[in-house]
Short mmCIF file of C-alpha atoms in Angstrom, two decimals:
data_model
loop_
_atom_site.label_atom_id
_atom_site.label_comp_id
_atom_site.label_asym_id
_atom_site.label_seq_id
_atom_site.Cartn_x
_atom_site.Cartn_y
_atom_site.Cartn_z
CA MET A 1 80.94 7.87 83.57
CA ASP A 2 79.56 5.62 81.00
CA ASP A 3 79.30 7.64 78.18
CA SER A 4 76.98 4.85 76.28
CA ALA A 5 74.49 4.87 79.16
CA GLU A 6 70.84 6.86 78.84
CA LEU A 7 70.92 10.61 79.62
CA VAL A 8 68.50 11.40 82.11
CA TYR A 9 69.11 15.31 82.65
CA GLU A 10 71.01 17.41 80.17
CA LEU A 11 71.78 21.00 81.38
CA GLU A 12 73.07 23.55 78.82
CA SER A 13 74.04 26.85 79.83
CA VAL A 14 71.45 27.44 82.54
CA GLY A 15 71.04 29.90 84.77
CA PHE A 16 68.47 30.82 87.45
CA ASP A 17 67.36 34.29 89.15
CA TYR A 18 65.09 34.48 91.74
CA PRO A 19 62.63 37.11 91.85
CA GLY A 20 64.29 40.59 92.85
CA GLY A 21 67.08 39.72 90.56
CA THR A 22 69.28 37.72 92.88
CA THR A 23 71.52 35.25 91.11
CA ALA A 24 71.64 32.20 91.99
CA LEU A 25 72.91 29.68 89.46
CA GLN A 26 74.79 31.30 86.21
CA GLU A 27 76.02 28.88 82.97
CA ILE A 28 75.49 25.71 83.83
CA THR A 29 76.15 22.82 81.68
CA TRP A 30 76.41 19.46 82.52
CA SER A 31 74.54 15.93 81.98
CA VAL A 32 73.66 12.92 84.39
CA ARG A 33 73.43 9.32 83.17
CA ARG A 34 71.28 6.91 84.23
CA GLY A 35 72.67 5.09 87.36
CA GLU A 36 74.98 7.42 88.27
CA CYS A 37 75.72 8.82 91.82
CA TRP A 38 76.42 12.24 91.74
CA ALA A 39 77.52 14.39 94.52
CA VAL A 40 76.88 18.16 94.36
CA LEU A 41 79.22 20.35 96.37
CA GLY A 42 79.31 24.36 97.51
CA ALA A 43 79.20 26.42 100.14
CA ASN A 44 76.10 28.13 101.57
CA GLY A 45 74.21 29.99 98.89
CA SER A 46 76.21 28.67 95.62
CA GLY A 47 73.23 26.92 94.51
CA LYS A 48 73.37 23.28 94.65
CA SER A 49 70.24 23.38 96.54
CA THR A 50 68.18 25.79 93.84
CA LEU A 51 69.81 22.92 90.83
CA LEU A 52 68.06 20.34 92.92
CA LYS A 53 64.65 22.37 93.05
CA LEU A 54 65.13 22.64 89.12
CA LEU A 55 66.06 18.76 88.47
CA ASP A 56 62.92 18.37 89.97
CA GLY A 57 60.78 21.07 88.24
CA LEU A 58 60.13 23.12 91.32
CA TYR A 59 61.77 25.80 89.68
CA TYR A 60 62.29 26.32 85.92
CA ALA A 61 65.11 27.65 84.62
CA THR A 62 65.52 31.77 83.82
CA PHE A 63 68.28 30.75 81.03
CA GLY A 64 69.55 28.20 79.01
CA SER A 65 68.09 24.71 78.38
CA LEU A 66 66.89 21.78 80.91
CA ARG A 67 66.35 18.45 79.56
CA PHE A 68 64.52 15.26 81.38
CA CYS A 69 65.21 12.13 79.45
CA GLY A 70 64.91 14.20 76.02
CA ASP A 71 61.93 16.71 76.99
CA ALA A 72 62.50 19.96 78.37
CA LEU A 73 61.54 20.64 82.15
CA SER A 74 59.49 23.78 81.50
CA GLU A 75 56.23 25.41 82.89
CA LYS A 76 54.16 24.15 79.88
CA ALA A 77 55.62 20.67 80.06
CA PHE A 78 54.29 20.66 83.54
CA ALA A 79 50.88 21.95 82.73
CA SER A 80 50.73 18.48 80.85
CA ASP A 81 48.89 16.40 83.03
CA ASP A 82 50.52 13.26 81.54
CA PHE A 83 53.94 14.60 81.85
CA ASN A 84 53.54 15.48 85.78
CA TYR A 85 52.23 12.75 85.92
CA ALA A 86 54.77 10.59 84.47
CA PHE A 87 57.59 12.76 85.77
CA ARG A 88 56.65 12.38 89.56
CA ARG A 89 56.65 8.38 89.14
CA GLN A 90 59.87 8.51 88.10
CA VAL A 91 61.55 11.49 90.03
CA GLY A 92 61.51 11.53 93.97
CA PHE A 93 62.97 14.42 96.08
CA VAL A 94 64.07 14.42 99.68
CA PHE A 95 64.29 17.73 101.07
CA GLN A 96 66.89 19.05 103.63
CA ASP A 97 64.32 19.62 106.40
CA PRO A 98 62.03 16.73 106.95
CA ASN A 99 59.66 19.16 108.69
CA VAL A 100 58.97 20.69 105.03
CA GLN A 101 58.23 17.39 103.49
CA LEU A 102 55.88 15.68 106.68
CA PHE A 103 52.24 17.20 106.84
CA SER A 104 50.20 14.21 107.34
CA ALA A 105 48.33 13.05 111.02
CA SER A 106 50.25 10.10 111.34
CA VAL A 107 53.10 8.32 109.54
CA LEU A 108 51.10 5.75 108.12
CA ASP A 109 49.19 8.17 106.63
CA GLU A 110 52.43 10.17 105.28
CA VAL A 111 53.70 7.00 103.76
CA ALA A 112 50.55 6.17 102.08
CA PHE A 113 49.87 9.70 100.47
CA ALA A 114 52.12 9.41 97.41
CA PRO A 115 50.80 6.37 96.19
CA LEU A 116 47.27 7.16 96.86
CA GLN A 117 47.87 9.50 93.86
CA LEU A 118 48.25 7.44 91.51
CA GLY A 119 45.50 5.92 91.15
CA LEU A 120 46.24 2.10 92.32
CA SER A 121 44.11 -0.36 93.56
CA ASP A 122 44.10 -0.55 97.74
CA ALA A 123 46.09 -3.66 97.93
CA GLU A 124 48.73 -2.18 95.88
CA VAL A 125 48.75 1.22 97.53
CA MET A 126 49.30 -1.18 100.95
CA GLN A 127 51.93 -3.42 99.56
CA ARG A 128 53.95 -0.39 99.34
CA VAL A 129 53.52 1.26 102.32
CA GLU A 130 54.22 -1.69 104.04
CA GLN A 131 57.28 -2.49 102.00
CA ALA A 132 58.47 1.19 102.61
CA MET A 133 57.71 1.38 105.96
CA GLN A 134 59.86 -2.03 106.60
CA ALA A 135 62.79 -0.88 104.47
CA LEU A 136 63.01 2.20 106.37
CA GLU A 137 62.44 0.35 109.51
CA VAL A 138 59.80 2.92 110.72
CA THR A 139 56.77 0.39 111.46
CA LYS A 140 56.31 0.61 114.92
CA LEU A 141 56.03 4.38 113.93
CA ALA A 142 52.73 3.93 112.09
CA ASP A 143 50.55 5.82 114.38
CA ARG A 144 52.77 8.11 115.58
CA PRO A 145 52.22 11.94 114.45
CA PRO A 146 55.62 12.86 112.14
CA HIS A 147 55.77 15.95 114.13
CA HIS A 148 56.50 13.77 117.57
CA LEU A 149 59.34 12.08 115.84
CA SER A 150 63.00 12.80 116.27
CA GLY A 151 65.06 14.00 113.35
CA GLY A 152 66.37 11.01 112.18
CA GLU A 153 63.24 9.32 112.81
CA LYS A 154 61.39 11.98 110.53
CA LYS A 155 64.14 11.66 107.96
CA ARG A 156 63.45 7.97 107.66
CA VAL A 157 59.70 8.85 107.40
CA SER A 158 60.25 11.22 104.50
CA ILE A 159 62.47 9.04 102.90
CA ALA A 160 59.91 6.17 103.14
CA SER A 161 56.93 8.50 101.74
CA VAL A 162 59.28 8.95 98.17
CA LEU A 163 59.81 5.38 98.09
CA THR A 164 56.45 4.22 98.21
CA LEU A 165 56.71 6.27 94.32
CA GLU A 166 59.49 3.53 93.48
CA PRO A 167 61.40 6.45 92.10
CA GLN A 168 64.25 5.76 89.29
CA VAL A 169 65.73 9.20 89.97
CA TRP A 170 66.52 10.39 93.80
CA LEU A 171 66.97 14.22 94.70
CA LEU A 172 68.40 14.44 98.14
CA ASP A 173 69.13 17.83 99.34
CA GLU A 174 71.92 17.93 102.32
CA PRO A 175 70.42 14.26 103.58
CA THR A 176 72.69 13.70 106.39
CA ALA A 177 72.26 17.49 107.93
CA GLY A 178 71.17 17.09 111.79
CA LEU A 179 71.74 13.15 111.60
CA ASP A 180 73.67 11.85 114.50
CA PRO A 181 76.42 9.05 113.24
CA ARG A 182 74.23 5.80 113.77
CA SER A 183 71.60 7.57 111.51
CA GLN A 184 74.09 9.10 108.80
CA SER A 185 75.61 5.46 108.69
CA TRP A 186 72.46 4.17 107.99
CA LEU A 187 71.40 6.79 105.41
CA VAL A 188 74.89 6.26 103.61
CA GLY A 189 73.96 2.36 103.40
CA PHE A 190 70.83 3.43 102.03
CA ILE A 191 71.80 5.46 99.45
CA ARG A 192 74.55 2.96 98.24
CA GLN A 193 71.86 0.04 98.02
CA ARG A 194 69.71 2.27 95.75
CA HIS A 195 72.27 2.84 93.75
CA ALA A 196 73.01 -0.78 94.01
CA LEU A 197 69.81 -1.19 91.77
CA GLY A 198 70.79 0.81 89.28
CA GLU A 199 68.98 4.06 90.41
CA THR A 200 69.86 7.12 89.26
CA ILE A 201 71.00 9.96 92.46
CA VAL A 202 71.73 13.35 92.64
CA ILE A 203 72.83 14.96 96.39
CA ALA A 204 73.48 17.74 97.39
CA THR A 205 75.90 18.38 100.15
CA HIS A 206 78.34 19.65 101.99
CA ASP A 207 79.41 16.66 103.95
CA LEU A 208 82.86 15.74 102.55
CA SER A 209 82.91 12.61 104.60
CA ILE A 210 80.68 10.79 102.42
CA LEU A 211 82.15 11.75 99.18
CA GLN A 212 84.03 8.46 98.62
CA GLN A 213 80.98 6.23 100.01
CA VAL A 214 78.14 7.04 98.09
CA ALA A 215 79.24 8.96 94.92
CA THR A 216 80.80 8.01 91.28
CA ASP A 217 81.19 11.63 90.44
CA CYS A 218 81.34 15.03 92.19
CA LEU A 219 80.52 18.39 91.03
CA VAL A 220 81.46 21.74 92.77
CA PHE A 221 79.90 24.64 92.72
CA GLY A 222 82.07 28.16 93.01
CA GLU A 223 80.97 31.27 95.17
CA ASP A 224 79.93 32.68 91.61
CA HIS A 225 77.65 29.88 91.36
CA ARG A 226 79.29 28.69 88.22
CA ILE A 227 80.60 25.36 88.20
CA ALA A 228 84.29 25.35 89.43
CA ALA A 229 85.39 21.30 88.90
CA ILE A 230 83.96 18.28 87.90
CA GLY A 231 85.77 15.09 88.97
CA SER A 232 85.88 12.13 90.64
CA PRO A 233 85.54 11.90 94.69
CA ASP A 234 89.08 10.94 94.88
CA ASP A 235 90.23 14.00 92.74
CA ILE A 236 87.96 16.42 94.39
CA LEU A 237 88.90 15.22 97.65
CA ALA A 238 92.61 15.73 96.83
CA ASP A 239 92.65 18.67 95.37
CA HIS A 240 92.62 21.38 98.82
CA ALA A 241 92.84 24.60 96.73
CA LEU A 242 90.12 24.05 94.73
CA LEU A 243 88.10 22.94 98.06
CA HIS A 244 89.79 26.13 100.07
CA ALA A 245 88.99 28.28 97.21
CA CYS A 246 85.35 27.04 96.92
CA ASN A 247 84.55 27.43 100.90
CA LEU A 248 84.53 23.76 101.59
CA MET A 249 87.70 23.49 103.32
CA HIS A 250 89.80 25.71 105.87
CA GLN A 251 93.42 25.68 105.87
CA HIS A 252 94.78 26.06 109.34
CA PRO A 253 98.31 26.74 110.13
CA THR A 254 98.89 23.01 111.85
CA LYS A 255 96.40 20.64 109.43
CA ALA A 256 93.53 20.93 107.31
CA LEU A 257 89.90 20.93 108.71
CA TYR A 258 86.87 20.20 106.81
CA GLN A 259 84.30 22.58 108.07
CA THR A 260 80.62 22.32 106.94
CA HIS A 261 79.09 24.79 105.00
CA GLY A 262 75.04 24.18 104.24
CA GLY A 263 73.61 25.31 100.95
#
C-alpha cells in the first residue's frame, strides 16, 4: 500500500445494525487509498455486502465515522444535491444480481440512463453510451430487453451502465457470481484493466480463485461481523487456519477444498 496516496475511504469504529437490531458490522476501522484494489472476503452474512452499501451511501453507519475523500457519508450529506451529484459521478456500484440493477425496456435505454441524469449534451451522452457498449461488447444487444439476456450478458450490461458515469471508484458485489468460466475470465480482465487505469476498486467476494489476479489487498470478515485479518492476497490465501475459521475454506481429511459462501 502507498501511504502517500490520497485517502478515498476512511472508516473509524464503524458499526451497522439493521432495523430490528440485527448486527451486520462491528468496530470496522479501515481505509482505502486511491488506486488500490481491495477484495473484501467473508462467509454468508458476515457483512461484506453491507459494507459496500455503506461505501455507496445506500446505508448509513449506525455507529462510528465513515468519510469519502474527507467528507462524511451521512444522510445529511446526501440531502445536499451538490454532494449527491458529485458523489454519484465518482462512485459506481455493480450489484450482485443484475436483475436488481436493470429496469429499462432495452439495453440501449439502460446504458443511456445514467449519463442522461448528468445534464450532458446529447452528443456527449451518445459518445459515452457507444464507448461503454463497445468496451463491454454489448453493442449487438442494443435493442434487446435486458430481461431476455443471459446471466453473463446482463452482467456486462449492468457494468456498461456504470461505465458511462466514468467513475473513479468501483464497488462490485460478488461480480463473478453465476458466471460461466469464459464470462468470469472476461470480468477479471475488465477489473485488471480498470485498475491499470488508476481507478480504485473494492470487490466483495467469496471467490478465492480470483484474488491473486485482481486484488492488491484483502480484508477478511469473521462471522462475528468484525475484521478478522487484513493482508496481501498471498498472505491471506496461505493462512488456511484463518480461512477455515472464517468459513471460507473447509478442511477435508485428504485435501483442502475452497468452497463458496456468498454474503
